[in-house]
Tab-separated table of C-alpha atoms in Angstrom:
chain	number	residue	atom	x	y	z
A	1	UNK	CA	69.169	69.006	109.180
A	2	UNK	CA	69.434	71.685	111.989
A	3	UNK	CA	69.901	69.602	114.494
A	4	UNK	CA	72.763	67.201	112.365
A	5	UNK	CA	74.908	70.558	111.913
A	6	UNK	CA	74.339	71.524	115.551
A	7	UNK	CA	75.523	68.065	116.945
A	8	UNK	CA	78.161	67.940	114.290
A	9	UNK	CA	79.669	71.212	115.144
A	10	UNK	CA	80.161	70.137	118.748
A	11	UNK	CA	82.361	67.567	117.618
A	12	UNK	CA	84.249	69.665	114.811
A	13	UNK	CA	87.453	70.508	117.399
A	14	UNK	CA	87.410	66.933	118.524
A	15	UNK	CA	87.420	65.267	114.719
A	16	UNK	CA	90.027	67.902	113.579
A	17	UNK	CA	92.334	67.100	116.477
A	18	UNK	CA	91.929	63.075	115.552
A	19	UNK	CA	92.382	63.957	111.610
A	20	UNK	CA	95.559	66.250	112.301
A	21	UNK	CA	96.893	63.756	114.882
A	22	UNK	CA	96.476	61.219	111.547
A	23	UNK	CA	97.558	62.952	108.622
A	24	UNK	CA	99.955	66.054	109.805
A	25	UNK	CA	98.392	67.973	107.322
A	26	UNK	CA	95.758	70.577	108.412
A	27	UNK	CA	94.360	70.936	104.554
A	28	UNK	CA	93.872	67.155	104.808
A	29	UNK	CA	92.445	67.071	108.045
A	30	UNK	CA	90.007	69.608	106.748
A	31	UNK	CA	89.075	67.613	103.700
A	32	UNK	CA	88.651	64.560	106.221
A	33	UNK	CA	86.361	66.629	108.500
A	34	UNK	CA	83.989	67.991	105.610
A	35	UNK	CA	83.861	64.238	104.189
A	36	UNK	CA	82.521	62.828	107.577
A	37	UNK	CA	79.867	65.958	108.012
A	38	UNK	CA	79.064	64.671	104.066
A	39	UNK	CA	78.727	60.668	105.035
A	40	UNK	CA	77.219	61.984	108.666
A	41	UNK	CA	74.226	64.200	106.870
A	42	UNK	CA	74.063	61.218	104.058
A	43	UNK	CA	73.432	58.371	106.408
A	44	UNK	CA	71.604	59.890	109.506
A	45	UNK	CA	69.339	62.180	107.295
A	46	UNK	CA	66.403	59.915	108.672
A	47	UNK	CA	65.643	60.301	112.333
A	48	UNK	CA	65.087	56.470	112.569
A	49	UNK	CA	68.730	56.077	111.946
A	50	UNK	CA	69.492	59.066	113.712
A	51	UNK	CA	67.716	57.480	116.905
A	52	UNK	CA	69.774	54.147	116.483
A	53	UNK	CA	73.398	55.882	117.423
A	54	UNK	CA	73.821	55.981	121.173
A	55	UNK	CA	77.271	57.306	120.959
A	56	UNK	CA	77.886	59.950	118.028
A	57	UNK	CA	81.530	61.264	119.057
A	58	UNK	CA	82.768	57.148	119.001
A	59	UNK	CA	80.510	57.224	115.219
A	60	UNK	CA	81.922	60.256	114.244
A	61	UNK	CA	85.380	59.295	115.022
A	62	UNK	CA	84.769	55.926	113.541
A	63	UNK	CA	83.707	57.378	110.347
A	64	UNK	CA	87.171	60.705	110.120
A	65	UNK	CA	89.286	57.828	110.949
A	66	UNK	CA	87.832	55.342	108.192
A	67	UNK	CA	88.537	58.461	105.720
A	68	UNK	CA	91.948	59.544	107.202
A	69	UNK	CA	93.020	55.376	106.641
A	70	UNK	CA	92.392	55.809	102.953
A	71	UNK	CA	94.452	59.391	102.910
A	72	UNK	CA	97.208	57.869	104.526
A	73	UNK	CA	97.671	54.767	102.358
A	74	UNK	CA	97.579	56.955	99.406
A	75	UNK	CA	99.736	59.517	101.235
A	76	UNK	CA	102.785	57.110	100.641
A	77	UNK	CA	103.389	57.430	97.319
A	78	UNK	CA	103.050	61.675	97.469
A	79	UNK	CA	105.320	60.922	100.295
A	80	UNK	CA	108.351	58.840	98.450
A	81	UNK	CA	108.268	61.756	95.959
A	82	UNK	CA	108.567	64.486	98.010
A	83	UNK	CA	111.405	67.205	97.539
A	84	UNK	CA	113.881	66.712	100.546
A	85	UNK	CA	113.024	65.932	104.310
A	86	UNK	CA	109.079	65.832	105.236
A	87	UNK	CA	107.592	67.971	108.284
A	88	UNK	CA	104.268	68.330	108.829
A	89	UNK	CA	102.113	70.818	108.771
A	90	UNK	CA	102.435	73.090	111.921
A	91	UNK	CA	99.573	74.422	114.230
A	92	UNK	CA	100.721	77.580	115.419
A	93	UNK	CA	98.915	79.134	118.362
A	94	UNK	CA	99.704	82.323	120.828
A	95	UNK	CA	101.733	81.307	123.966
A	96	UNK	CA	99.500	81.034	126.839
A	97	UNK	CA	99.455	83.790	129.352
A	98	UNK	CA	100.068	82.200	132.717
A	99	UNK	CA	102.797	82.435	134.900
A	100	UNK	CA	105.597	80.739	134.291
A	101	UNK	CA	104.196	78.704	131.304
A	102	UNK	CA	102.830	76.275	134.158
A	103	UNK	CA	99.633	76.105	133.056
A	104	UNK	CA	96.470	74.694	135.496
A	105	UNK	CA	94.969	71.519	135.198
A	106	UNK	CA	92.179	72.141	132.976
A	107	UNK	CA	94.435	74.341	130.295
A	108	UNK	CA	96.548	71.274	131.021
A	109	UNK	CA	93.654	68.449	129.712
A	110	UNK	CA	93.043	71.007	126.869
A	111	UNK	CA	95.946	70.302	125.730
A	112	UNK	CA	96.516	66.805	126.090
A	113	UNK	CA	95.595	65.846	122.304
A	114	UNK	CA	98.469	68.343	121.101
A	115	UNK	CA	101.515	65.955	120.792
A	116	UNK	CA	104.447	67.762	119.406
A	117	UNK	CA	106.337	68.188	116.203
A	118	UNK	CA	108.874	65.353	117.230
A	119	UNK	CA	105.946	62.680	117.921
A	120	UNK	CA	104.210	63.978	114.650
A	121	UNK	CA	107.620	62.891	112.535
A	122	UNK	CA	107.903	59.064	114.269
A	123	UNK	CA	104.183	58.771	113.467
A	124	UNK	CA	105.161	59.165	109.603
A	125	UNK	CA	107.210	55.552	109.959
A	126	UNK	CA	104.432	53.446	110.930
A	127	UNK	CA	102.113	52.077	108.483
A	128	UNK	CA	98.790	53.720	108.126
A	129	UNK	CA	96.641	51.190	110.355
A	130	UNK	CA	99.431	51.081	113.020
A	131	UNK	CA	99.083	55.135	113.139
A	132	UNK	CA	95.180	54.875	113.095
A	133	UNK	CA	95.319	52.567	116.076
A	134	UNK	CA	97.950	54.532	117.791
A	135	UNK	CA	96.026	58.016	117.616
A	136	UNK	CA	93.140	56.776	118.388
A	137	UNK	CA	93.968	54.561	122.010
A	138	UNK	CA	96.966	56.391	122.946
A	139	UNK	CA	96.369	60.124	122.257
A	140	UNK	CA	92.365	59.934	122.665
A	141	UNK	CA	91.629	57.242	124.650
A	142	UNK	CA	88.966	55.488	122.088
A	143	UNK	CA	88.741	51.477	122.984
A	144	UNK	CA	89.696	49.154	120.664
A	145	UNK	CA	86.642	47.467	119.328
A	146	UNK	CA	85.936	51.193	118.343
A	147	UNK	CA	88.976	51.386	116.796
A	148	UNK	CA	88.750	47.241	115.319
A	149	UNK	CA	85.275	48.534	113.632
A	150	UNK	CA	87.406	51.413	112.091
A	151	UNK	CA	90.250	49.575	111.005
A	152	UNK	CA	87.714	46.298	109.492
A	153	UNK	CA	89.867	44.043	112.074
A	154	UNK	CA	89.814	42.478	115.316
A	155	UNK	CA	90.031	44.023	119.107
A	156	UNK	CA	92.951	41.912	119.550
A	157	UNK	CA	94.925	42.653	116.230
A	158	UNK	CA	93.550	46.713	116.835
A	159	UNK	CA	95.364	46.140	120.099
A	160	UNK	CA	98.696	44.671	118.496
A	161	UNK	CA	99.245	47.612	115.879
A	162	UNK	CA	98.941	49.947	118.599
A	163	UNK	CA	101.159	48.023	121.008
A	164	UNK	CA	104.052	47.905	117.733
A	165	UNK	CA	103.178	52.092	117.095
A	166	UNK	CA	104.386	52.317	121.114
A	167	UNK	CA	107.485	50.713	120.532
A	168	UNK	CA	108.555	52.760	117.407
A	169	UNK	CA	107.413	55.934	118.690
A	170	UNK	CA	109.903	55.149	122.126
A	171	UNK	CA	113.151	53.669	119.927
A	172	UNK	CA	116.451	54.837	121.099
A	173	UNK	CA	116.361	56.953	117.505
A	174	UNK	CA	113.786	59.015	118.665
A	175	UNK	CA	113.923	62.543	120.065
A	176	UNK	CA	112.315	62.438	123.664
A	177	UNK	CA	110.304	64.853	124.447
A	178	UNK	CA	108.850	65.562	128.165
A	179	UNK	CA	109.935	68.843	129.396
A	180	UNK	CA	106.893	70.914	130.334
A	181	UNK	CA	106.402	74.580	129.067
A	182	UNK	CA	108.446	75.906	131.747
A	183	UNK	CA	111.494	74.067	131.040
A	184	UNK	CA	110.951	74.555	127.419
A	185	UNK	CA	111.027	78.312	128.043
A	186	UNK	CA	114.033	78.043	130.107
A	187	UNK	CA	115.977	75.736	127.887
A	188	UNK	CA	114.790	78.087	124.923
A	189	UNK	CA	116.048	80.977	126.465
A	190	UNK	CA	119.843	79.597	126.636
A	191	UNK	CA	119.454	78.334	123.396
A	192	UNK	CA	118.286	81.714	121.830
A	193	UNK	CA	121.291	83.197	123.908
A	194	UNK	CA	123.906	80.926	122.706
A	195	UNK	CA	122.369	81.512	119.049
A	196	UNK	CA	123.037	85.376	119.941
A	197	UNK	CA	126.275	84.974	120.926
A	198	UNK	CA	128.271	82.472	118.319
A	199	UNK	CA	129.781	81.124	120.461
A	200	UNK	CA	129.848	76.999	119.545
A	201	UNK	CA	130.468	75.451	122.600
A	202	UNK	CA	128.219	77.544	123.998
A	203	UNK	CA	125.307	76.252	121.611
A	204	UNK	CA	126.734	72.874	122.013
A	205	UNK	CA	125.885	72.542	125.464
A	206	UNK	CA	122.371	72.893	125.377
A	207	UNK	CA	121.974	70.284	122.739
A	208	UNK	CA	121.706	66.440	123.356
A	209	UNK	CA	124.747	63.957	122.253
A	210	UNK	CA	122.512	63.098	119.966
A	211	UNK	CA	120.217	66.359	118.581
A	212	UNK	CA	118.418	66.005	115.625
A	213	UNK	CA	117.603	68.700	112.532
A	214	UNK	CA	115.312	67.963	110.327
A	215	UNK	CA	114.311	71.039	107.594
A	216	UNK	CA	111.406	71.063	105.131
A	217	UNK	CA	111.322	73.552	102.393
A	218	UNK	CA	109.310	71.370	99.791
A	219	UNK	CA	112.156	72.740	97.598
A	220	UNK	CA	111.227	76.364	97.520
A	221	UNK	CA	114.258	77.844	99.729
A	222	UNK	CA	117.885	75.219	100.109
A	223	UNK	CA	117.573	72.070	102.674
A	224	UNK	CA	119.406	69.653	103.871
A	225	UNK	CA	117.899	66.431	102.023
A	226	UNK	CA	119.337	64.449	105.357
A	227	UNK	CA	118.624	64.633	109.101
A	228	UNK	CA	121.781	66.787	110.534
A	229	UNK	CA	122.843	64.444	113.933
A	230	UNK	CA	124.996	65.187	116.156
A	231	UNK	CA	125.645	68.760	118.480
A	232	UNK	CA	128.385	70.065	117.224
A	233	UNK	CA	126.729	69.653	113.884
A	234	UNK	CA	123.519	70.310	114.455
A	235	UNK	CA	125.164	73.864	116.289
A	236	UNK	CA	127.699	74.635	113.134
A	237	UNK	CA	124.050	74.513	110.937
A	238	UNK	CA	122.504	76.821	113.391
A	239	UNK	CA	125.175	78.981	113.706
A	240	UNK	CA	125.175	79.694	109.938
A	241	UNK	CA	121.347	79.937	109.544
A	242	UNK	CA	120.941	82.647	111.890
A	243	UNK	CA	124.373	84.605	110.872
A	244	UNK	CA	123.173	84.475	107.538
A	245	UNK	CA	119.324	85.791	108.200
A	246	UNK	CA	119.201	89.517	107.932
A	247	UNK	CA	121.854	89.636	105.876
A	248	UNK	CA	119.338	90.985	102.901
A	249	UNK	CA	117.695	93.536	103.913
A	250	UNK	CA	116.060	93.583	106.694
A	251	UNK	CA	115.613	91.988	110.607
A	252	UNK	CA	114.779	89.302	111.578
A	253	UNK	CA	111.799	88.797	113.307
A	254	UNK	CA	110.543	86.474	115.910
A	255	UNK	CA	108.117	85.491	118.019
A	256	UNK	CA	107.496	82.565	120.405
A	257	UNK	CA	104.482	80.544	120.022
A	258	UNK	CA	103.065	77.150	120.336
A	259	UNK	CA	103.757	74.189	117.569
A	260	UNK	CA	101.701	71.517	117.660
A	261	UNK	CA	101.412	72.594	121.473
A	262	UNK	CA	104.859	72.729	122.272
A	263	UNK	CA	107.222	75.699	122.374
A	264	UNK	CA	108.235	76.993	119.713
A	265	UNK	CA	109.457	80.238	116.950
A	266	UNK	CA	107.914	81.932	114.160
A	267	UNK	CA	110.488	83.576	112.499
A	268	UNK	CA	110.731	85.757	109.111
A	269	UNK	CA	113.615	87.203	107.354
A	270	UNK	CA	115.113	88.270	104.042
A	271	UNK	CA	116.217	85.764	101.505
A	272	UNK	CA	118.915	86.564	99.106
A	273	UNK	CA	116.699	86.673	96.318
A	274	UNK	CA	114.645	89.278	98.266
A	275	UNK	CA	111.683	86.530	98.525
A	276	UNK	CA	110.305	86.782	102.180
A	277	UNK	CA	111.221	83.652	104.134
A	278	UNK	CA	109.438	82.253	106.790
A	279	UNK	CA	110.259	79.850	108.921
A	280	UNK	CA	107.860	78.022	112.026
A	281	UNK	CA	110.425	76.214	114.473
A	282	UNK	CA	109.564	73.735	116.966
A	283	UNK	CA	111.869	71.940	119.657
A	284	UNK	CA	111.577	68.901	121.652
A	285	UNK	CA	113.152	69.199	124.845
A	286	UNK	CA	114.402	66.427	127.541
A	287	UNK	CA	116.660	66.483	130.628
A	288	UNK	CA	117.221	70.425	130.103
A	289	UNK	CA	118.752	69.606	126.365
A	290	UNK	CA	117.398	70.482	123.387
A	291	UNK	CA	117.011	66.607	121.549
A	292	UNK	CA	115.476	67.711	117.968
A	293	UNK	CA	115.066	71.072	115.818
A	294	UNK	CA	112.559	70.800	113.720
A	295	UNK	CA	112.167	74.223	110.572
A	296	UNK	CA	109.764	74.294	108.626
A	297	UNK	CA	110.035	76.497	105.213
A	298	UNK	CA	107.662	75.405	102.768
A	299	UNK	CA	105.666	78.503	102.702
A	300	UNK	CA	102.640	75.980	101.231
A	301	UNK	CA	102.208	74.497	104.800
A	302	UNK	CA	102.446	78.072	106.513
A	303	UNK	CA	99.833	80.089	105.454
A	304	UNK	CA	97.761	81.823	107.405
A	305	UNK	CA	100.193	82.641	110.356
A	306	UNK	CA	99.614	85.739	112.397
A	307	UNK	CA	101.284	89.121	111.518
A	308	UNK	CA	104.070	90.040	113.265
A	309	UNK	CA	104.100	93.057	115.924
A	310	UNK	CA	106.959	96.002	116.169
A	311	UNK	CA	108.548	94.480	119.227
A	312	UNK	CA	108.703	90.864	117.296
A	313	UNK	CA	112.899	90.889	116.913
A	314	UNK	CA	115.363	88.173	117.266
A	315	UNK	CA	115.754	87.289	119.892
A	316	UNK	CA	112.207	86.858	120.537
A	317	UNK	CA	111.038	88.153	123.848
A	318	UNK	CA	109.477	85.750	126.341
């Protein structure tokens, strides 16, 4: 049993990223995780079966994806009742400390499984097998009679529910994302700087034509129940947010940090009811424009975030 739990560990990071990549909820992905180690310990308990699986990362991932299909099919319905707009759960790391935000190539394949806020939301449209199949070939690389034997289907038909994901994930609705962390930190900057200043047009021109919001507060703080579209929109919503946080005694504080790998905020503030609100933002950036805002303010899916230091105002400090 040693020896399970010592190979299982070495795959924990790699069957959390798959079940977070899945589900957008790091509880769930948990749960997923700790029912694999369960059917891994049930089923290879004998050494005899043990001795029979040549490749335990493609079992292993066979099995979390097997148990994140039945999460996600049930997900819908906790889905349709929802309060307001849907984000997922955000992974919030520290910034990494290279120059520039240009990180080398191996930080660089590190990263690779860490898709963004803005690919996390498409992946909520497709339906549960065409997600399974996306994650799996497109984000990790697993081949499709892998992911056919995880699905119950056929190479061929695992190959056509990813090929479908791809085209939903790239519709013209879709925020594009593909500025590296450099860019990100430069388009950030003007953005933070037009927030500072209030000045509309400024704001306006570092958003996309077509800039989307999206805020989840699972109904503990106010949210739009809509997607805001548009810039000068999208900019007359920021605008008020931030002229309105502080207000209530006290700063507010900020931070940048990586969501879901890309650059991001965490932000905390005052609420008018004196309730501390907290808010993880994360951006996806293309062509120098900022093409979606995503807040997220349901304090169930931030727990756990680090503490914030004396020097952590608004605007944050790169």
């Amino acid at each position: 049993m040693a020896d399970l739990a010592a190979e299982f560990e070495a795959e924990r990071g790699h069957l959390m990223a798959v079940a977070h990549r899945m589900l957008g909820s790091r509880s769930e992905a948990e749960d997923a995780v700790q029912e694999t180690w369960l059917r891994y310990a049930t089923a290879l308990a004998d050494p005899a079966a043990r001795a029979q699986i040549r490749e335990l990362r493609a079992w292993l991932t066979t099995t979390c994806s097997r148990i994140c299909l039945d999460v996600l099919r049930s997900a819908r319905v906790r889905r349709e009742t929802y309060p307001g707009q849907w984000l997922p759960e955000p992974v919030v790391t520290a910034v990494p400390a290279t120059d520039g935000y240009a990180p080398d190539p191996a930080e660089r394949a590190v990263r690779t499984d860490q898709l963004g806020t803005a690919l996390l939301v498409v992946l909520e449209r497709l339906a549960p097998e065409q997600r399974v199949a996306f994650v799996l070939h497109d984000v990790f690389a697993v081949p499709f009679a892998t992911i056919a034997e995880a699905l119950g289907t056929t190479p061929a038909a695992a190959r056509q529910l990813a090929s479908r994901a791809r085209r939903a994930v790239t519709g013209p609705d879709v925020p594009r994302h593909t500025a590296d962390l450099a860019e990100q930190q430069q388009v950030l900057a003007a953005f933070a700087a037009a927030v500072e200043s209030g000045e509309l047009d400024r704001l306006v021109r570092v958003l996309a034509p077509d800039v989307v919001l999206i805020g989840d507060s699972g109904g503990h703080f106010p949210a739009g129940r809509r997607p805001v579209v548009g810039a000068e929109l999208v900019a007359r919503f920021i605008l008020g947010i931030y002229s309105q946080a502080g207000r209530h005694g006290g700063p507010l504080r900020a931070r940048p940090v990586l969501v879901d790998g890309t650059l991001g905020w965490q932000l905390e503030t005052a609420y008018r009811d004196g309730r501390t609100l907290r808010m993880v933002s994360a951006y996806a950036v293309h062509e120098g424009r900022v093409t979606g805002v995503f807040h997220q303010l349901n304090p169930e899916k931030l727990t756990g975030l680090p503490e914030f230091g004396p020097d952590d105002v608004w605007p944050p400090r790169w």
